Amino acid sequence: MAASITKKHVLLRFCTHFRVVFTQQKFKTTAAALSSFQHATDTSERDMKVILGDTKPRKHPGIQHVKSVRLPERLVNAVEATLQRAGSSSGQLTVNATYLKNYLWSRKRPAEDADVRRKAQEIAEEYTKQGLLKEETDLMDEKALAQQRKVESKVLKKVQQQLYHWQPVTWNEMTGLAYLVGKAPGVFAATYRVLSELKKREPKFRPMTLMDYGSGTGMTVWAAHTLWGHWLREYTCFDTSSSMNNLAELLLRGGEEHGKLLHPNIIFRQYELPNLNIQHDLVVCAYSLGEQPSGVQRRRVVRRLWRKTSQFLVILENGTNEGYRMVMEARDLVLSGKADRKGGLSEDVLDSELEEAELECAEQPQLTDEPVAHVFSPCPHDTSCPRLADGSETPCNFQQSFQPPSFMAVLPKSSNSTVETFSYVVLRKGARSEESAPWPRIVRSVLRRPRHVHCRMCLANGQLQEAVVTSRKHGKLLYRCARMSEWGDTLPGWPPVQRTEDVENSSDNSEQ
């Protein structure tokens, strides 16, 4: 009995001792992990304090969006005077404006010759398998030959049905007024948003000359004048439509034919400048690439615009898949260095000759390994867009709200503001500065939840990341900055990186 009691006491004492030792080891491990976690959080807080300085998180330096854009009062008065001068029926003008806006939004790029040939070949092979289309050696009589031609016409008709039939828009006085009251306010809001970010991030950039390609109703001139009116000395507006040039000039004169211009040095041109050596500080191409009849012509325009700018090239399009892909096409062309190579692309050559000249330009070797351009915004990298690689068919676009003016064709019913969705890129000449902080760009709406925030971001390494930011894990300052951010902003201090000494200290603590 005594022996069994002794064994029982020994067993209990061993279990108690083992439990104490296990608890102590678990406490040491937990304490080391908490210490490492605290070091990381403290490091993030220190970095954020350096970035923010005296700025509050609600106004952190990564905020690029404009809450709500409002058209200049002088522009609104000029539009109202122009509409009154035109004397158009308001009901019919509203119908035309709504139709034109929807058409431009759903518009696609023109089909390339290679796409047409490929589609025709697919349909021809299908008809050949069905026995409807025969080889030329099988056509022995006129009856069979006539049947063959009939089938070939069916093939051509089917190709036209399956491919998008692109047509140019006739920009006359009627379509100009419809564009003015339907689309122009959104164009102003998007252009103002992009140029305001350029001004905020580059306060020392004070352009003196501006070129607006595809100027239309002149919204780019109004946006640039609002931001840099004291610095700009010359505006060059190019549009192939004389009616649009006349409408833009009338607006800049306040709606009066002999009124005073918004700026004395505003030049209107209907044909492109022959001398590409004359450059401008800022070149803008807003909602104009879609007016080109082919991909070859689009790339030709991008080359010419890139050669016309001395610093920045801004390209905007609709926030659809088609608009986004046109922006990416221009972006990749400039970043590849092919836009700097002179290919002798004259004004009056055919598309086939343009394509041959384009191929010759592409075969020319690059003279230097130094990058000729980099993306200023929105991308924090110069690699291929991750949206194109994931195969999701989701465009990289952004939104800007604006207060609809009284002359707008379709006014919002439930809100005092409406939204313009757009895709854009700002390209800058030269290599990316090593001192610039490539903060990630928030590419979708920020989801704010209790004690955490979901941010969909495009990182500097060219990848997309779905990040969950919390105060406990990333620090209060970074969490508050993320919570105050919006779609299109950049997030400073992300990703939080531990310093080397902090990592060594945390590892030493865990060993002890």
Coordinates of C-alpha atoms in Angstrom, one line a residue:
M1 CA 0.0 0.0 0.0
A2 CA 2.8 2.4 0.9
A3 CA 4.6 1.5 -2.3
S4 CA 1.5 2.2 -4.5
I5 CA 1.0 5.5 -2.8
T6 CA 4.6 6.5 -3.4
K7 CA 4.3 5.6 -7.0
K8 CA 1.1 7.7 -7.3
H9 CA 2.7 10.7 -5.6
V10 CA 5.8 10.4 -7.9
L11 CA 3.5 10.2 -11.0
L12 CA 1.5 13.3 -9.9
R13 CA 4.7 15.2 -9.1
F14 CA 6.1 14.3 -12.6
C15 CA 2.9 15.4 -14.4
T16 CA 2.8 18.7 -12.4
H17 CA 6.4 19.4 -13.2
F18 CA 5.9 18.6 -16.9
R19 CA 2.9 20.9 -17.1
V20 CA 4.8 23.7 -15.5
V21 CA 7.8 23.2 -17.9
F22 CA 5.4 23.0 -21.0
T23 CA 3.6 26.2 -19.9
Q24 CA 6.9 28.0 -19.4
Q25 CA 8.1 27.0 -22.9
K26 CA 4.8 28.0 -24.5
F27 CA 4.9 31.3 -22.7
K28 CA 8.5 31.9 -24.0
T29 CA 7.5 31.1 -27.5
T30 CA 4.4 33.3 -27.4
A31 CA 6.4 36.2 -25.8
A32 CA 9.1 35.9 -28.5
A33 CA 6.4 36.0 -31.2
L34 CA 4.7 38.9 -29.6
S35 CA 8.0 40.7 -29.3
S36 CA 8.8 40.1 -33.0
F37 CA 5.3 41.3 -33.9
Q38 CA 5.6 44.4 -31.7
H39 CA 9.0 45.2 -33.4
A40 CA 7.4 45.0 -36.8
T41 CA 4.4 47.2 -35.8
D42 CA 6.8 49.7 -34.2
T43 CA 8.9 49.8 -37.3
S44 CA 5.8 50.4 -39.5
E45 CA 4.7 53.2 -37.1
R46 CA 8.1 54.9 -37.3
D47 CA 8.1 54.7 -41.1
M48 CA 4.6 56.2 -41.3
K49 CA 5.5 59.0 -39.0
V50 CA 8.4 59.9 -41.3
I51 CA 6.2 59.8 -44.3
L52 CA 3.3 61.7 -42.9
G53 CA 5.2 64.3 -40.8
D54 CA 2.6 66.7 -39.5
T55 CA 0.0 65.6 -42.0
K56 CA -3.1 63.8 -40.7
P57 CA -4.0 60.4 -42.1
R58 CA -7.2 61.7 -43.7
K59 CA -4.9 64.0 -45.8
H60 CA -2.0 61.6 -46.4
P61 CA 0.2 62.2 -49.4
G62 CA -1.1 59.2 -51.3
I63 CA -4.6 60.8 -51.8
Q64 CA -5.0 61.6 -55.5
H65 CA -8.7 61.6 -56.0
V66 CA -10.8 64.7 -56.2
K67 CA -14.0 64.4 -54.2
S68 CA -16.3 66.1 -56.7
V69 CA -15.3 68.1 -59.8
R70 CA -17.3 71.2 -60.6
L71 CA -17.2 72.8 -64.0
P72 CA -15.9 76.4 -64.1
E73 CA -18.8 78.9 -63.9
R74 CA -17.4 80.7 -67.0
L75 CA -17.6 77.4 -69.0
V76 CA -21.2 76.7 -67.8
N77 CA -22.3 80.2 -68.8
A78 CA -20.5 79.8 -72.2
V79 CA -22.3 76.5 -72.9
E80 CA -25.7 78.0 -72.0
A81 CA -25.1 81.0 -74.2
T82 CA -24.0 78.7 -77.1
L83 CA -27.1 76.5 -76.8
Q84 CA -29.3 79.5 -76.7
R85 CA -27.5 80.9 -79.8
A86 CA -27.9 77.6 -81.6
G87 CA -31.7 77.5 -80.9
S88 CA -31.9 73.7 -81.0
S89 CA -34.9 71.9 -79.6
S90 CA -34.0 70.8 -76.1
G91 CA -36.0 67.5 -76.4
Q92 CA -34.3 66.5 -79.6
L93 CA -30.9 67.6 -78.4
T94 CA -31.4 65.4 -75.3
V95 CA -32.3 62.4 -77.4
N96 CA -29.2 62.9 -79.7
A97 CA -26.9 63.4 -76.7
T98 CA -28.1 60.3 -75.0
Y99 CA -27.7 58.2 -78.2
L100 CA -24.3 59.6 -78.9
K101 CA -23.0 59.1 -75.4
N102 CA -24.2 55.5 -75.3
Y103 CA -22.7 54.8 -78.8
L104 CA -19.3 56.2 -77.9
W105 CA -19.3 54.1 -74.6
S106 CA -20.1 50.9 -76.4
R107 CA -17.9 51.5 -79.4
K108 CA -15.2 49.0 -80.2
R109 CA -11.9 49.3 -82.1
P110 CA -12.0 48.7 -85.9
A111 CA -11.3 45.1 -86.9
E112 CA -7.7 44.7 -88.3
D113 CA -7.1 43.1 -91.7
A114 CA -5.5 40.1 -90.0
D115 CA -8.7 39.5 -87.9
V116 CA -10.8 39.7 -91.0
R117 CA -8.7 37.2 -92.9
R118 CA -8.6 34.8 -89.9
K119 CA -12.4 34.9 -89.5
A120 CA -12.9 34.4 -93.2
Q121 CA -10.6 31.4 -93.2
E122 CA -12.5 29.9 -90.2
I123 CA -15.8 30.2 -91.9
A124 CA -14.5 29.0 -95.3
E125 CA -13.0 25.8 -93.6
E126 CA -16.4 25.2 -91.9
Y127 CA -18.2 25.5 -95.3
T128 CA -15.6 23.3 -96.9
K129 CA -16.3 20.5 -94.3
Q130 CA -20.0 20.8 -95.0
G131 CA -19.3 20.5 -98.8
L132 CA -20.7 23.9 -99.6
L133 CA -17.3 25.3 -100.6
K134 CA -15.3 23.3 -103.2
E135 CA -11.8 23.5 -104.5
E136 CA -11.1 25.4 -107.8
T137 CA -10.2 22.1 -109.6
D138 CA -13.7 20.8 -108.8
L139 CA -15.4 23.7 -110.7
M140 CA -15.8 22.3 -114.2
D141 CA -18.9 24.2 -115.4
E142 CA -20.4 27.7 -115.2
K143 CA -23.2 26.5 -113.0
A144 CA -20.8 25.2 -110.3
L145 CA -18.8 28.3 -110.6
A146 CA -21.9 30.5 -110.0
Q147 CA -22.8 28.4 -107.0
Q148 CA -19.3 28.8 -105.7
R149 CA -19.5 32.6 -106.0
K150 CA -22.8 32.6 -104.2
V151 CA -21.3 30.7 -101.3
E152 CA -18.3 33.0 -101.2
S153 CA -20.7 36.0 -100.9
K154 CA -22.4 34.2 -98.0
V155 CA -19.0 33.8 -96.3
L156 CA -18.2 37.5 -96.7
K157 CA -21.6 38.4 -95.3
K158 CA -21.2 36.1 -92.3
V159 CA -17.8 37.7 -91.7
Q160 CA -19.4 41.1 -91.7
Q161 CA -22.0 39.9 -89.3
Q162 CA -19.6 38.4 -86.8
L163 CA -17.0 41.3 -86.8
Y164 CA -17.7 44.8 -85.4
H165 CA -18.5 47.2 -88.2
W166 CA -16.6 50.3 -87.2
Q167 CA -17.7 53.6 -88.8
P168 CA -16.3 57.1 -88.3
V169 CA -18.5 59.7 -86.5
T170 CA -19.4 62.7 -88.6
W171 CA -18.5 65.6 -86.4
N172 CA -20.7 68.5 -87.5
E173 CA -22.6 71.2 -85.7
M174 CA -25.4 68.9 -84.6
T175 CA -23.2 66.1 -83.2
G176 CA -20.9 68.7 -81.6
L177 CA -23.8 70.1 -79.6
A178 CA -24.9 66.6 -78.7
Y179 CA -21.4 65.8 -77.5
L180 CA -21.3 69.0 -75.6
V181 CA -24.3 68.3 -73.4
G182 CA -23.9 64.6 -73.2
K183 CA -20.2 63.7 -72.9
A184 CA -18.1 66.8 -72.4
P185 CA -18.8 67.3 -68.7
G186 CA -17.4 63.8 -68.0
V187 CA -14.4 64.5 -70.2
F188 CA -13.6 67.6 -68.2
A189 CA -13.9 65.8 -64.9
A190 CA -11.6 62.9 -66.0
T191 CA -9.1 65.2 -67.5
Y192 CA -9.1 67.5 -64.5
R193 CA -8.6 64.5 -62.2
V194 CA -5.6 63.2 -64.1
L195 CA -3.9 66.7 -64.5
S196 CA -4.6 67.5 -60.8
E197 CA -2.6 64.5 -59.7
L198 CA 0.2 65.5 -62.0
K199 CA 0.2 69.0 -60.4
K200 CA 0.1 67.6 -56.9
R201 CA 2.9 65.0 -57.3
E202 CA 5.1 67.4 -59.4
P203 CA 4.6 70.8 -57.9
K204 CA 7.7 72.1 -59.7
F205 CA 6.3 71.2 -63.1
R206 CA 4.9 74.3 -64.6
P207 CA 4.0 73.8 -68.2
M208 CA 4.3 76.8 -70.6
T209 CA 3.0 75.1 -73.7
L210 CA 0.2 72.6 -74.1
M211 CA -1.0 70.5 -77.1
D212 CA -4.4 68.9 -77.1
Y213 CA -4.8 66.3 -79.8
G214 CA -8.4 65.6 -80.7
S215 CA -9.4 68.7 -78.8
G216 CA -13.2 68.4 -79.6
T217 CA -15.0 70.9 -77.4
G218 CA -11.8 72.1 -75.7
M219 CA -12.3 70.5 -72.3
T220 CA -8.6 69.9 -71.9
V221 CA -7.9 73.6 -72.3
W222 CA -10.4 74.5 -69.6
A223 CA -9.0 71.9 -67.2
A224 CA -5.4 72.9 -67.8
H225 CA -6.2 76.6 -67.5
T226 CA -7.9 75.9 -64.2
L227 CA -4.8 74.3 -62.8
W228 CA -1.9 76.1 -64.5
G229 CA -3.6 79.3 -65.8
H230 CA -0.8 81.6 -64.5
W231 CA 2.0 79.5 -66.2
L232 CA 0.7 78.4 -69.5
R233 CA 1.6 80.7 -72.3
E234 CA 0.3 78.8 -75.4
Y235 CA -2.4 76.3 -76.2
T236 CA -2.4 74.3 -79.4
C237 CA -5.7 72.6 -80.2
F238 CA -5.8 70.0 -83.0
D239 CA -9.0 68.5 -84.4
T240 CA -9.8 67.2 -87.9
S241 CA -13.3 68.7 -87.7
S242 CA -13.7 72.4 -88.5
S243 CA -17.1 72.3 -86.8
M244 CA -15.6 71.1 -83.5
N245 CA -12.9 73.7 -83.7
N246 CA -15.5 76.5 -84.2
L247 CA -17.5 75.2 -81.3
A248 CA -14.5 75.0 -79.0
E249 CA -13.5 78.6 -80.0
L250 CA -17.0 79.8 -79.4
L251 CA -17.0 78.4 -75.9
L252 CA -13.6 79.9 -75.2
R253 CA -15.0 83.2 -76.2
G254 CA -17.8 82.9 -73.7
G255 CA -20.5 81.9 -76.2
E256 CA -20.1 85.1 -78.1
E257 CA -18.7 85.2 -81.6
H258 CA -16.5 88.3 -81.0
G259 CA -16.0 87.7 -77.3
K260 CA -12.6 87.7 -75.6
L261 CA -10.7 84.4 -75.6
L262 CA -10.0 82.6 -72.3
H263 CA -6.3 83.1 -73.2
P264 CA -4.8 85.2 -76.0
N265 CA -2.5 82.5 -77.3
I266 CA -4.9 79.7 -78.2
I267 CA -4.2 78.2 -81.7
F268 CA -6.6 75.9 -83.6
R269 CA -5.4 73.6 -86.2
Q270 CA -7.2 71.2 -88.5
Y271 CA -4.2 69.4 -89.8
E272 CA -1.2 67.9 -88.0
L273 CA 1.9 69.9 -87.6
P274 CA 4.5 68.9 -90.2
N275 CA 7.4 69.9 -88.0
L276 CA 7.8 67.3 -85.2
N277 CA 10.8 69.0 -83.8
I278 CA 8.7 71.7 -82.2
Q279 CA 7.8 70.2 -78.8
H280 CA 5.4 71.1 -76.0
D281 CA 5.8 70.6 -72.3
L282 CA 2.5 68.7 -72.0
V283 CA 0.7 66.7 -74.7
V284 CA -2.9 65.4 -74.0
C285 CA -4.9 62.9 -76.1
A286 CA -8.3 62.6 -74.4
Y287 CA -10.9 60.2 -75.9
S288 CA -9.4 60.4 -79.4
L289 CA -7.5 57.2 -80.1
G290 CA -10.9 55.5 -80.8
E291 CA -11.4 57.8 -83.7
Q292 CA -8.5 56.3 -85.7
P293 CA -9.6 53.9 -88.4
S294 CA -7.0 51.2 -87.7
G295 CA -4.4 50.0 -85.2
V296 CA -1.7 51.1 -87.5
Q297 CA -3.1 54.7 -87.5
R298 CA -3.4 54.6 -83.7
R299 CA 0.2 53.6 -83.3
R300 CA 1.3 56.3 -85.8
V301 CA -0.6 58.9 -83.7
V302 CA 1.1 57.8 -80.5
R303 CA 4.5 58.0 -82.1
R304 CA 3.9 61.5 -83.3
L305 CA 2.5 62.7 -80.0
W306 CA 5.4 61.2 -78.1
R307 CA 7.8 63.1 -80.3
K308 CA 5.8 66.3 -79.8
T309 CA 6.2 66.3 -76.0
S310 CA 9.3 67.3 -74.1
Q311 CA 8.1 65.9 -70.7
F312 CA 4.6 64.4 -70.3
L313 CA 2.2 62.5 -72.5
V314 CA -1.3 62.0 -71.1
I315 CA -3.7 59.5 -72.8
L316 CA -7.3 59.0 -71.6
E317 CA -10.1 56.8 -73.0
N318 CA -13.4 55.3 -71.9
G319 CA -13.1 52.9 -68.9
T320 CA -14.3 50.0 -71.0
N321 CA -12.3 47.0 -72.2
E322 CA -11.8 48.6 -75.6
G323 CA -10.7 51.9 -74.1
Y324 CA -8.4 50.2 -71.6
R325 CA -6.7 48.1 -74.3
M326 CA -6.1 51.2 -76.5
V327 CA -4.4 52.9 -73.6
M328 CA -2.3 49.8 -72.9
E329 CA -1.3 49.6 -76.6
A330 CA 0.0 53.1 -76.4
R331 CA 1.7 52.5 -73.1
D332 CA 3.5 49.4 -74.3
L333 CA 4.5 51.1 -77.6
V334 CA 6.2 54.0 -75.8
L335 CA 7.8 51.9 -73.1
S336 CA 9.3 49.6 -75.7
G337 CA 11.2 52.5 -77.2
K338 CA 9.7 52.0 -80.7
A339 CA 7.9 55.4 -80.4
D340 CA 11.2 57.2 -80.5
R341 CA 12.4 55.6 -83.7
K342 CA 11.9 57.6 -86.8
G343 CA 10.2 55.6 -89.5
G344 CA 9.4 58.2 -92.2
L345 CA 5.6 58.0 -91.7
S346 CA 4.3 60.6 -94.0
E347 CA 0.8 62.1 -94.1
D348 CA -0.7 60.6 -97.3
V349 CA 0.3 57.0 -97.4
L350 CA -2.0 53.9 -97.4
D351 CA -2.5 51.6 -94.4
S352 CA -0.4 48.9 -96.0
E353 CA 2.5 51.2 -96.5
L354 CA 2.1 52.4 -92.9
E355 CA 2.2 48.8 -91.7
E356 CA 5.4 48.1 -93.7
A357 CA 7.0 51.3 -92.3
E358 CA 5.9 50.2 -88.8
L359 CA 7.6 46.8 -89.2
E360 CA 10.8 48.5 -90.4
C361 CA 10.7 50.7 -87.3
A362 CA 10.3 47.7 -85.1
E363 CA 13.3 45.9 -86.7
Q364 CA 15.6 48.9 -86.0
P365 CA 18.0 48.1 -83.0
Q366 CA 17.7 50.1 -79.9
L367 CA 20.8 52.4 -79.6
T368 CA 20.9 52.5 -75.8
D369 CA 19.8 50.2 -73.0
E370 CA 18.7 53.2 -71.0
P371 CA 14.9 53.4 -70.7
V372 CA 13.4 56.2 -72.8
A373 CA 10.2 56.5 -70.8
H374 CA 8.5 55.4 -67.6
V375 CA 4.9 55.4 -66.3
F376 CA 4.2 58.4 -64.1
S377 CA 0.7 57.2 -63.3
P378 CA -1.3 55.2 -62.5
C379 CA 1.1 52.3 -62.7
P380 CA 3.8 52.1 -60.0
H381 CA 5.8 49.9 -62.4
D382 CA 6.9 49.7 -66.1
T383 CA 6.2 46.0 -66.7
S384 CA 3.2 44.5 -68.4
C385 CA -0.2 45.2 -66.8
P386 CA -1.3 42.3 -64.6
R387 CA -4.8 42.8 -65.8
L388 CA -3.8 41.5 -69.2
A389 CA -2.0 38.5 -67.7
D390 CA -4.8 37.2 -65.4
G391 CA -7.2 36.7 -68.3
S392 CA -10.1 38.1 -66.3
E393 CA -11.1 40.6 -69.0
T394 CA -11.4 43.2 -66.3
P395 CA -10.2 46.7 -67.4
C396 CA -8.0 48.8 -65.2
N397 CA -10.2 51.9 -64.9
F398 CA -10.9 54.6 -62.4
Q399 CA -13.9 56.8 -61.5
Q400 CA -14.3 60.5 -60.9
S401 CA -17.5 62.0 -59.6
F402 CA -18.6 65.5 -60.8
Q403 CA -21.5 67.8 -60.3
P404 CA -23.6 67.7 -63.4
P405 CA -24.3 71.2 -64.8
S406 CA -27.8 72.4 -65.6
F407 CA -27.2 72.0 -69.4
M408 CA -26.4 68.3 -69.2
A409 CA -28.7 66.0 -71.2
V410 CA -29.4 63.4 -68.5
L411 CA -29.3 64.6 -64.9
P412 CA -29.0 62.0 -62.1
K413 CA -32.3 61.4 -60.2
S414 CA -31.1 60.0 -56.8
S415 CA -27.8 62.0 -56.3
N416 CA -26.4 65.4 -56.8
S417 CA -23.3 64.0 -58.6
T418 CA -22.6 61.6 -61.5
V419 CA -19.6 59.5 -62.2
E420 CA -17.2 59.3 -65.2
T421 CA -15.4 56.0 -65.6
F422 CA -12.1 56.2 -67.6
S423 CA -8.8 54.5 -68.2
Y424 CA -5.6 56.6 -68.6
V425 CA -1.8 56.6 -68.5
V426 CA 0.7 59.4 -68.0
L427 CA 4.0 58.8 -69.6
R428 CA 7.2 60.7 -68.8
K429 CA 10.4 60.9 -70.7
G430 CA 13.5 59.4 -69.2
A431 CA 14.1 56.7 -66.6
R432 CA 12.2 56.4 -63.4
S433 CA 13.9 58.2 -60.5
E434 CA 15.3 55.9 -57.8
E435 CA 14.4 58.4 -55.2
S436 CA 10.7 58.4 -56.1
A437 CA 8.5 56.2 -53.8
P438 CA 6.6 53.7 -56.0
W439 CA 3.6 53.4 -53.6
P440 CA 1.0 50.8 -54.7
R441 CA -2.1 52.1 -56.5
I442 CA -5.5 51.1 -55.2
V443 CA -7.3 49.8 -58.3
R444 CA -10.8 49.0 -56.8
S445 CA -13.1 50.4 -54.2
V446 CA -11.8 50.2 -50.6
L447 CA -14.0 47.9 -48.5
R448 CA -14.2 49.3 -45.0
R449 CA -15.1 46.7 -42.3
P450 CA -15.1 46.8 -38.5
R451 CA -11.4 47.0 -37.4
H452 CA -10.0 46.1 -40.8
V453 CA -9.9 47.4 -44.4
H454 CA -9.7 45.4 -47.7
C455 CA -7.5 47.1 -50.4
R456 CA -7.0 45.8 -53.9
M457 CA -3.7 47.2 -55.0
C458 CA -1.2 47.1 -57.9
L459 CA 2.3 46.8 -56.5
A460 CA 5.7 48.1 -57.8
N461 CA 6.7 44.6 -58.8
G462 CA 3.8 44.5 -61.3
Q463 CA 1.5 42.2 -59.4
L464 CA -2.0 42.6 -57.9
Q465 CA -2.5 42.1 -54.2
E466 CA -5.6 41.8 -52.0
A467 CA -4.4 43.2 -48.7
V468 CA -6.3 43.2 -45.4
V469 CA -5.0 46.1 -43.3
T470 CA -5.5 46.2 -39.5
S471 CA -4.4 48.5 -36.8
R472 CA -3.0 45.7 -34.6
K473 CA -0.9 44.1 -37.4
H474 CA 0.2 47.2 -39.4
G475 CA 0.0 50.1 -37.0
K476 CA -2.6 52.8 -36.4
L477 CA -1.2 55.3 -38.9
L478 CA -1.1 52.8 -41.9
Y479 CA -4.5 51.5 -41.0
R480 CA -6.0 55.0 -40.8
C481 CA -4.4 55.9 -44.1
A482 CA -5.9 52.9 -45.8
R483 CA -9.3 53.6 -44.3
M484 CA -9.2 57.2 -45.6
S485 CA -8.1 56.1 -49.1
E486 CA -10.3 55.8 -52.2
W487 CA -10.2 54.0 -55.5
G488 CA -7.3 55.6 -57.5
D489 CA -5.2 56.7 -54.5
T490 CA -1.8 55.4 -53.6
L491 CA -1.1 53.9 -50.2
P492 CA 2.0 55.2 -48.6
G493 CA 4.2 52.9 -46.5
W494 CA 3.0 49.7 -48.1
P495 CA 4.2 47.0 -48.0
P496 CA 5.6 47.5 -44.4
V497 CA 9.2 46.3 -44.3
Q498 CA 11.2 45.4 -41.2
R499 CA 14.6 46.8 -40.8
T500 CA 17.6 44.5 -40.5
E501 CA 18.4 45.5 -36.9
D502 CA 14.8 44.9 -35.9
V503 CA 14.8 41.4 -37.5
E504 CA 18.1 40.6 -35.7
N505 CA 16.7 41.9 -32.3
S506 CA 13.6 39.9 -32.7
S507 CA 15.5 36.7 -33.5
D508 CA 17.8 37.3 -30.5
N509 CA 14.8 37.6 -28.2
S510 CA 13.3 34.4 -29.5
E511 CA 16.6 32.5 -28.9
Q512 CA 16.8 33.8 -25.3

